[in-house]
Coordinates of C-alpha atoms in Angstrom, one line a residue:
Chain C
M169 CA 72.8 116.0 59.4
G170 CA 70.4 114.8 56.8
L171 CA 68.9 112.1 58.9
L172 CA 67.9 114.3 61.7
S173 CA 65.9 117.5 61.7
K174 CA 67.5 120.7 63.1
K175 CA 65.6 120.4 66.3
D176 CA 66.6 116.8 66.8
S177 CA 70.3 117.3 66.1
K178 CA 70.2 120.1 68.7
L179 CA 69.2 117.4 71.3
I180 CA 72.4 115.6 70.6
M181 CA 74.8 118.5 70.2
D182 CA 73.7 120.7 73.1
P183 CA 74.8 118.3 75.9
L184 CA 78.2 118.0 74.2
A185 CA 79.1 121.7 74.9
D186 CA 76.9 124.4 76.4
N187 CA 74.6 122.2 78.3
N188 CA 77.0 119.5 79.4
P189 CA 75.5 117.2 82.1
I190 CA 78.7 117.2 84.2
T191 CA 80.2 120.7 83.9
I192 CA 77.0 122.7 83.5
Q193 CA 74.1 120.7 85.0
V194 CA 76.3 119.2 87.7
L195 CA 74.7 115.8 87.4
G196 CA 76.2 112.3 87.4
I197 CA 79.5 113.2 89.0
C198 CA 79.2 110.4 91.6
S199 CA 80.2 107.5 89.4
A200 CA 82.2 109.6 87.0
L201 CA 85.4 110.5 88.9
A202 CA 86.5 107.4 90.7
I203 CA 87.1 105.3 87.5
T204 CA 88.9 107.9 85.4
A205 CA 92.5 107.1 86.5
Q206 CA 92.8 105.3 83.2
L207 CA 91.3 105.6 79.7
K208 CA 90.0 102.1 79.2
P209 CA 87.6 102.0 82.2
S210 CA 86.5 105.5 81.4
I211 CA 85.4 104.5 77.9
V212 CA 83.7 101.3 79.2
M213 CA 81.8 103.4 81.7
A214 CA 80.8 105.9 79.0
I215 CA 79.5 103.2 76.8
S216 CA 77.6 101.5 79.6
V217 CA 75.9 104.8 80.6
M218 CA 75.0 105.4 76.9
F219 CA 73.3 102.0 76.7
V220 CA 71.4 102.5 79.9
M221 CA 70.4 106.1 79.1
G222 CA 69.3 105.4 75.5
V223 CA 67.3 102.3 76.3
G224 CA 66.0 103.7 79.6
N225 CA 64.8 106.9 78.1
V226 CA 62.9 104.9 75.4
V227 CA 61.3 102.6 77.9
I228 CA 60.2 105.4 80.2
S229 CA 58.9 107.5 77.3
L230 CA 56.8 104.5 76.1
M231 CA 55.4 104.0 79.6
R232 CA 55.0 107.7 80.3
N233 CA 51.2 107.7 80.1
I234 CA 50.6 104.7 82.3
I235 CA 53.0 105.5 85.2
P236 CA 51.1 106.9 88.2
S237 CA 53.0 110.0 89.1
K238 CA 53.2 109.1 92.8
I239 CA 55.3 106.0 92.3
R240 CA 57.2 107.1 89.3
I241 CA 60.6 107.3 91.2
I242 CA 60.3 103.6 92.1
V243 CA 59.3 102.7 88.5
Q244 CA 62.2 104.6 87.1
L245 CA 64.6 103.0 89.6
V246 CA 63.4 99.5 88.6
V247 CA 63.9 100.2 84.9
V248 CA 67.4 101.5 85.5
A249 CA 68.3 98.7 87.8
T250 CA 67.2 96.1 85.3
L251 CA 69.3 97.7 82.5
V252 CA 72.3 98.0 84.8
I253 CA 72.0 94.4 85.8
I254 CA 72.2 93.5 82.1
V255 CA 75.3 95.7 81.7
D256 CA 76.9 94.2 84.8
Q257 CA 76.3 90.6 83.6
V258 CA 77.6 91.3 80.1
L259 CA 80.8 92.8 81.6
K260 CA 81.2 89.9 84.0
A261 CA 80.9 87.5 81.1
Y262 CA 83.1 89.2 78.5
A263 CA 85.5 91.5 80.4
Y264 CA 85.9 90.0 83.9
S265 CA 89.0 91.8 85.0
L266 CA 87.6 95.1 83.9
S267 CA 84.4 94.5 85.8
K268 CA 86.4 93.8 88.9
E269 CA 88.3 97.1 88.4
L270 CA 85.0 99.0 88.0
S271 CA 83.7 97.1 91.1
V272 CA 80.7 98.9 92.6
F273 CA 80.7 101.8 90.2
I274 CA 78.8 99.9 87.6
G275 CA 76.1 99.3 90.2
L276 CA 76.2 103.0 91.0
I277 CA 75.0 103.9 87.5
I278 CA 71.6 103.2 89.0
T279 CA 71.8 106.3 91.1
N280 CA 73.6 108.3 88.5
C281 CA 71.8 111.6 88.7
I282 CA 72.0 112.2 84.9
I283 CA 69.8 109.2 84.3
M284 CA 67.1 110.1 86.8
G285 CA 67.3 113.7 85.8
R286 CA 66.7 113.0 82.1
F287 CA 63.9 110.6 82.9
E288 CA 62.2 113.3 85.0
A289 CA 62.9 116.2 82.8
F290 CA 62.6 114.8 79.4
A291 CA 61.4 111.2 78.9
L292 CA 58.3 111.7 81.0
A293 CA 57.1 114.5 78.7
N294 CA 58.4 113.7 75.2
G295 CA 58.0 111.1 72.4
T296 CA 60.1 108.0 72.0
W297 CA 62.4 109.1 69.2
R298 CA 63.2 112.4 70.8
S299 CA 63.8 110.8 74.2
F300 CA 66.2 108.3 72.6
L301 CA 68.2 111.1 71.0
D302 CA 68.2 113.1 74.3
G303 CA 69.5 110.1 76.2
I304 CA 72.2 109.4 73.7
G305 CA 73.2 113.1 73.6
N306 CA 73.5 113.4 77.3
A307 CA 75.4 110.2 77.6
L308 CA 77.8 111.5 74.9
G309 CA 78.3 114.7 76.9
Y310 CA 79.0 112.7 80.0
G311 CA 81.3 110.4 78.1
V312 CA 83.3 113.2 76.6
I313 CA 84.2 114.6 80.0
L314 CA 85.0 111.1 81.3
I315 CA 87.3 110.5 78.3
I316 CA 89.1 113.9 78.6
V317 CA 89.7 113.4 82.3
G318 CA 90.8 109.8 81.8
F319 CA 93.1 110.8 78.9
F320 CA 95.0 113.4 81.0
R321 CA 95.2 111.4 84.2
E322 CA 96.5 108.3 82.4
L323 CA 99.0 110.3 80.2
L324 CA 100.4 112.4 83.0
G325 CA 100.0 109.9 85.8
S326 CA 101.4 106.8 84.3
G327 CA 102.7 107.9 80.9
T328 CA 100.5 105.4 79.1
L329 CA 97.4 105.4 76.9
F330 CA 95.2 102.3 76.9
G331 CA 98.2 100.7 78.6
F332 CA 100.6 101.5 75.7
K333 CA 103.7 103.3 76.8
V334 CA 103.4 106.4 74.6
L335 CA 106.0 108.5 76.4
G336 CA 108.7 105.8 76.5
D337 CA 109.7 103.4 79.2
S338 CA 110.1 104.9 82.6
V339 CA 112.3 102.1 83.9
E340 CA 114.7 101.8 81.0
K341 CA 114.7 105.6 80.5
T342 CA 113.7 105.7 76.8
G343 CA 111.7 108.4 74.9
L344 CA 110.8 111.4 77.0
Y345 CA 112.2 109.8 80.2
A346 CA 115.7 110.0 78.6
I347 CA 115.7 113.7 79.0
G348 CA 114.6 113.7 82.6
Y349 CA 110.8 113.6 82.4
E350 CA 109.1 112.0 85.4
N351 CA 105.5 110.7 85.8
N352 CA 103.3 112.7 88.1
G353 CA 102.2 110.0 90.5
F354 CA 99.7 112.4 92.0
M355 CA 97.5 112.3 88.9
V356 CA 96.5 108.7 89.6
L357 CA 95.2 109.5 93.1
P358 CA 91.5 110.3 93.5
P359 CA 91.7 114.0 94.4
M360 CA 93.2 114.9 91.0
A361 CA 90.1 113.8 89.2
L362 CA 88.2 116.7 91.0
I363 CA 90.9 119.2 90.2
V364 CA 91.0 118.1 86.5
V365 CA 87.3 118.5 86.2
G366 CA 87.6 121.9 87.9
I367 CA 90.1 123.0 85.3
I368 CA 87.8 121.7 82.5
I369 CA 85.1 123.9 83.9
W370 CA 87.4 126.8 84.1
V371 CA 88.5 126.5 80.5
Q372 CA 84.9 126.0 79.3
R373 CA 83.6 129.0 81.2
S374 CA 86.3 131.3 80.1
R375 CA 85.6 130.5 76.5
N376 CA 81.9 131.1 76.9
K377 CA 81.3 134.0 79.2
E378 CA 77.5 133.4 79.4
L379 CA 78.0 130.4 81.6
I380 CA 79.7 132.2 84.4
E381 CA 77.9 132.1 87.7
D382 CA 78.0 135.0 90.1
Chain Z
M106 CA 88.5 97.0 118.9
E107 CA 87.3 95.8 115.5
H108 CA 84.2 98.1 115.8
I109 CA 86.2 101.2 116.7
E110 CA 88.6 100.5 113.9
L111 CA 85.9 100.1 111.3
F112 CA 84.1 103.2 112.6
F113 CA 87.0 105.5 112.2
K114 CA 88.1 103.9 109.0
S115 CA 84.7 104.5 107.4
I116 CA 84.6 108.1 108.6
F117 CA 88.1 109.2 107.7
V118 CA 90.1 106.8 105.6
D119 CA 87.3 105.6 103.3
N120 CA 85.4 108.8 103.4
M121 CA 82.4 108.5 101.0
V122 CA 83.0 111.9 99.4
F123 CA 86.7 112.3 99.4
A124 CA 87.9 108.8 98.7
Y125 CA 85.1 107.5 96.4
F126 CA 83.2 110.6 95.2
L127 CA 79.8 109.1 96.3
G128 CA 76.9 111.4 96.7
M129 CA 78.6 114.2 94.8
C130 CA 75.5 115.4 93.1
S131 CA 73.7 116.4 96.3
Y132 CA 77.0 117.3 97.9
L133 CA 77.5 120.0 95.2
A134 CA 73.9 121.1 94.9
V135 CA 72.9 121.4 98.6
S136 CA 76.1 122.8 100.0
K137 CA 75.4 126.5 99.6
K138 CA 74.3 127.0 103.2
V139 CA 75.5 125.3 106.4
S140 CA 72.0 124.9 107.8
T141 CA 70.6 123.0 104.8
A142 CA 73.8 121.0 104.6
V143 CA 73.4 119.9 108.3
G144 CA 69.8 118.8 107.5
L145 CA 70.8 116.7 104.5
G146 CA 73.8 115.3 106.3
A147 CA 71.6 114.2 109.2
A148 CA 69.1 112.6 106.9
V149 CA 71.9 110.6 105.1
I150 CA 73.3 109.3 108.4
F151 CA 69.8 108.3 109.4
V152 CA 69.0 106.4 106.1
L153 CA 72.4 104.8 105.9
A154 CA 72.1 103.5 109.5
I155 CA 68.8 101.8 108.5
T156 CA 69.5 100.6 105.0
V157 CA 73.0 99.1 105.4
P158 CA 72.0 96.6 108.1
L159 CA 68.8 95.8 106.3
N160 CA 70.6 95.1 103.0
W161 CA 73.2 93.1 105.0
L162 CA 70.4 90.8 106.1
L163 CA 69.0 90.5 102.6
D164 CA 72.5 89.8 101.2
Q165 CA 73.2 87.2 103.9
Y166 CA 69.9 85.3 103.9
L167 CA 68.6 85.8 100.3
L168 CA 71.2 86.8 97.7
Q169 CA 74.6 85.3 98.4
E170 CA 75.6 81.9 97.0
G171 CA 74.2 79.3 99.3
A172 CA 72.3 81.9 101.3
L173 CA 69.0 80.1 100.8
T174 CA 70.1 77.0 102.8
W175 CA 67.8 77.9 105.6
L176 CA 64.9 77.0 103.3
G177 CA 66.1 73.5 103.0
P178 CA 69.2 71.6 101.7
E179 CA 67.9 71.6 98.1
Y180 CA 68.2 75.4 97.9
A181 CA 71.9 75.3 98.8
D182 CA 73.4 76.0 95.3
Y183 CA 71.2 78.9 94.4
D184 CA 73.1 82.1 93.7
L185 CA 70.9 85.1 93.4
S186 CA 73.6 87.8 93.7
F187 CA 72.9 89.1 90.3
L188 CA 69.6 90.4 91.7
S189 CA 71.4 92.5 94.4
F190 CA 71.3 95.9 92.6
I191 CA 67.5 95.7 92.1
M192 CA 66.9 94.4 95.7
F193 CA 69.1 97.0 97.3
I194 CA 67.6 99.9 95.4
A195 CA 64.1 98.7 96.1
T196 CA 64.9 98.4 99.8
I197 CA 66.4 101.9 99.8
A198 CA 63.5 103.5 98.0
T199 CA 60.9 101.7 100.2
M200 CA 62.8 102.5 103.4
V201 CA 63.1 106.2 102.5
Q202 CA 59.4 106.3 101.8
L203 CA 58.7 104.5 105.1
V204 CA 61.0 106.7 107.1
E205 CA 59.4 109.7 105.6
I206 CA 55.9 108.6 106.7
I207 CA 57.0 107.5 110.2
V208 CA 58.9 110.7 110.8
E209 CA 56.0 112.8 109.6
K210 CA 53.7 111.0 112.0
F211 CA 55.8 111.0 115.1
S212 CA 58.0 114.0 114.9
P213 CA 56.7 116.8 112.8
S214 CA 59.5 119.1 113.8
L215 CA 62.2 116.7 112.6
Y216 CA 60.1 116.1 109.5
N217 CA 60.1 119.8 108.7
S218 CA 63.8 120.0 108.9
L219 CA 64.6 116.7 107.1
G220 CA 61.4 116.4 105.1
I221 CA 62.3 118.0 101.8
F222 CA 65.6 116.1 101.7
L223 CA 64.3 112.6 102.3
P224 CA 62.9 112.0 98.8
L225 CA 66.2 113.3 97.3
I226 CA 68.1 110.6 99.3
A227 CA 66.6 107.7 97.4
V228 CA 68.8 108.6 94.5
N229 CA 71.8 109.6 96.5
C230 CA 74.8 107.5 95.3
A231 CA 76.2 107.4 98.8
I232 CA 73.3 105.3 100.1
L233 CA 73.4 102.7 97.4
G234 CA 77.2 102.9 97.5
G235 CA 77.2 102.1 101.3
S236 CA 75.2 98.9 100.6
L237 CA 77.3 97.9 97.6
F238 CA 80.6 98.4 99.5
M239 CA 79.2 96.5 102.5
Q240 CA 78.5 93.6 100.0
S241 CA 81.9 93.7 98.2
R242 CA 83.9 94.0 101.4
E243 CA 82.1 91.1 103.0
I244 CA 81.4 92.7 106.3
E245 CA 80.9 89.8 108.8
T246 CA 78.2 90.7 111.4
L247 CA 75.1 92.7 111.6
G248 CA 76.7 94.9 114.3
L249 CA 79.6 95.7 112.0
A250 CA 77.2 96.5 109.1
L251 CA 75.3 99.0 111.4
N252 CA 78.6 100.5 112.5
Y253 CA 79.7 100.8 108.9
G254 CA 76.5 102.5 107.9
I255 CA 76.7 105.1 110.7
G256 CA 80.4 105.7 110.2
S257 CA 80.1 106.4 106.5
G258 CA 77.1 108.5 107.1
I259 CA 79.1 110.6 109.6
G260 CA 81.9 110.9 107.1
W261 CA 79.5 112.2 104.5
F262 CA 78.0 114.6 107.0
L263 CA 81.4 116.0 107.9
A264 CA 82.3 116.5 104.3
I265 CA 79.1 118.4 103.3
V266 CA 79.1 120.6 106.4
A267 CA 82.8 121.5 105.8
I268 CA 82.3 122.4 102.2
A269 CA 79.2 124.4 103.0
A270 CA 81.1 126.4 105.6
I271 CA 83.9 127.1 103.1
R272 CA 81.4 128.1 100.4
E273 CA 79.7 130.6 102.7
K274 CA 83.0 132.3 103.3
I275 CA 84.4 132.1 99.8
R276 CA 81.7 134.5 98.6
Y277 CA 83.9 137.3 100.0
S278 CA 87.0 136.2 98.1
N279 CA 88.1 137.3 94.7
V280 CA 87.8 134.1 92.7
P281 CA 88.6 134.3 88.9
P282 CA 85.1 134.9 87.2
A283 CA 85.2 131.7 85.2
L284 CA 85.9 129.6 88.3
R285 CA 83.2 131.1 90.4
G286 CA 80.6 128.7 91.8
L287 CA 81.1 125.2 90.5
G288 CA 84.7 125.3 89.4
I289 CA 86.2 126.5 92.7
T290 CA 84.0 124.1 94.6
F291 CA 85.5 121.2 92.6
I292 CA 89.0 122.4 93.3
I293 CA 88.4 123.0 97.0
T294 CA 87.0 119.5 97.2
G295 CA 90.1 118.2 95.5
L296 CA 92.3 120.0 98.1
M297 CA 90.2 118.7 101.0
A298 CA 90.5 115.2 99.5
I299 CA 94.3 115.6 99.5
G300 CA 94.0 116.6 103.1
F301 CA 91.9 113.6 104.0
M302 CA 94.5 111.3 102.3
S303 CA 96.7 112.0 105.3
F304 CA 94.4 109.9 107.4
G305 CA 95.4 107.0 105.3
G306 CA 98.1 105.8 107.6
M307 CA 96.1 106.2 110.7
L308 CA 94.8 102.6 111.1
T309 CA 95.9 99.1 110.5
G310 CA 96.9 99.9 106.9
G311 CA 99.6 102.2 108.3
E312 CA 100.8 99.6 110.8
E313 CA 101.3 97.0 108.1
E314 CA 103.2 99.4 105.9
A315 CA 105.3 100.4 108.9
T316 CA 106.3 96.8 109.7
E317 CA 107.2 96.2 106.1
E318 CA 109.3 99.3 106.1
T319 CA 111.2 98.3 109.3
E320 CA 111.8 94.9 107.8
E321 CA 113.2 96.4 104.7
N322 CA 115.3 98.8 106.9
T323 CA 116.7 96.0 109.0
V324 CA 117.5 93.9 105.9
G325 CA 119.2 96.9 104.4
M326 CA 121.2 97.5 107.5
V327 CA 122.3 93.9 107.8
T328 CA 123.5 93.8 104.2
T329 CA 125.4 97.1 104.6
A330 CA 126.9 95.8 107.8
I331 CA 128.0 92.7 106.0
A332 CA 129.5 94.8 103.2
D333 CA 131.3 96.9 105.8
E334 CA 132.8 93.8 107.4
K335 CA 133.9 92.6 104.1
D336 CA 135.6 95.9 103.3
E337 CA 137.3 95.8 106.7
A338 CA 138.4 92.3 106.2
T339 CA 139.9 93.0 102.7
S340 CA 141.7 96.1 104.1
L341 CA 143.1 94.0 106.9
V342 CA 144.4 91.5 104.4
I343 CA 146.0 94.3 102.4
E344 CA 147.6 95.7 105.5
T345 CA 148.9 92.4 106.6
T346 CA 150.4 91.7 103.1
N347 CA 151.9 95.2 103.3
V348 CA 153.5 94.4 106.7
T349 CA 154.7 91.0 105.5
D350 CA 156.2 92.7 102.4
K351 CA 158.0 95.1 104.6
I352 CA 159.4 92.4 106.8
N353 CA 160.6 90.5 103.8

């Protein structure tokens, strides 16, 4: 990347693979899994988190020298909560049915551990531009996992992607269904999100042996 | 009856961890030993039991549409519900801080066992989730809100203690290397969640489904019975025609 120095591009690329916030750092799982039964809410969630993390990291990094360390948690929570209210109101105004579907999980971005974790670990100690890149990078790493899980759960669970019937019509028996394929209704249920993430972790760690825990 | 129902529903059917994945971060991070898991679980029950009723009061008398009528009729059409995230999280952060100070003062032994977990709890999704679910499900009375808080706290407690116990034992099993640690914990949690889904039919939800099923069954039986009668009738007609043919 010409725009970014090597050190800066590392900030974005690292969380995508070997330092992924979900599979390696184990942060931000709370709000991630419940909304991944379909692809569309997963992507909306990923974009919302990216907005909150990018802007939040910049704000915290600008204020890092004037926040008293004793009350920093409350200051961070107020910054995140304000950003999340913006996201929530925008969704309510422009995508009402989607915001109903995501229900409380937009609100739960506030307590998403990735955000607090990055504020504590990075934005409080680094400059504005680097904090912004770090925020975007971690949100991308989070979004990638969300989108992978959403993709598989929607494809295998309901045979659709973004609501389009990519595998044929299950009622009229066209496409794959004509040769006896059936949807796995289990993929839509909450427990499968955990198992899919477990499998992603499995694949990732068998490709990169350094990540294996004992 | 309403209370008992909500209590068991919030523990088993709507379990914070297994049905909504709330509080997963600390659930995965602090579940390596049973004793620490018990400490964190107890702290979560404690904080939920305080914050949910408190946020219920805030929601009822400050945030909801028309909640400000007690100030005077001219405030009746104020709707401050867009402020609820920031109000809830502020309440939770303050209460956690306050609880920490009070516990430290009056019960040092409890503070030593809960102490390190209390600050963690402010950013536990299960706590904020409890308040947000309380708001979106429109729980009606303060008593029910308290009940809901304690119930979902106990549900979370059960989940983390169970997974900690399993993780203590799984150290002796031969797990594939790449799955060790985090991966297997995810899969076990998934399996436990499948197990908890069997509680789904335990309460009213199940009864409603059951009545629907029986209705369908009875309707089905009636239609088949009618069809049978028709068949019999037609066969009778055929027989009689045969007989009359023979006579002729």
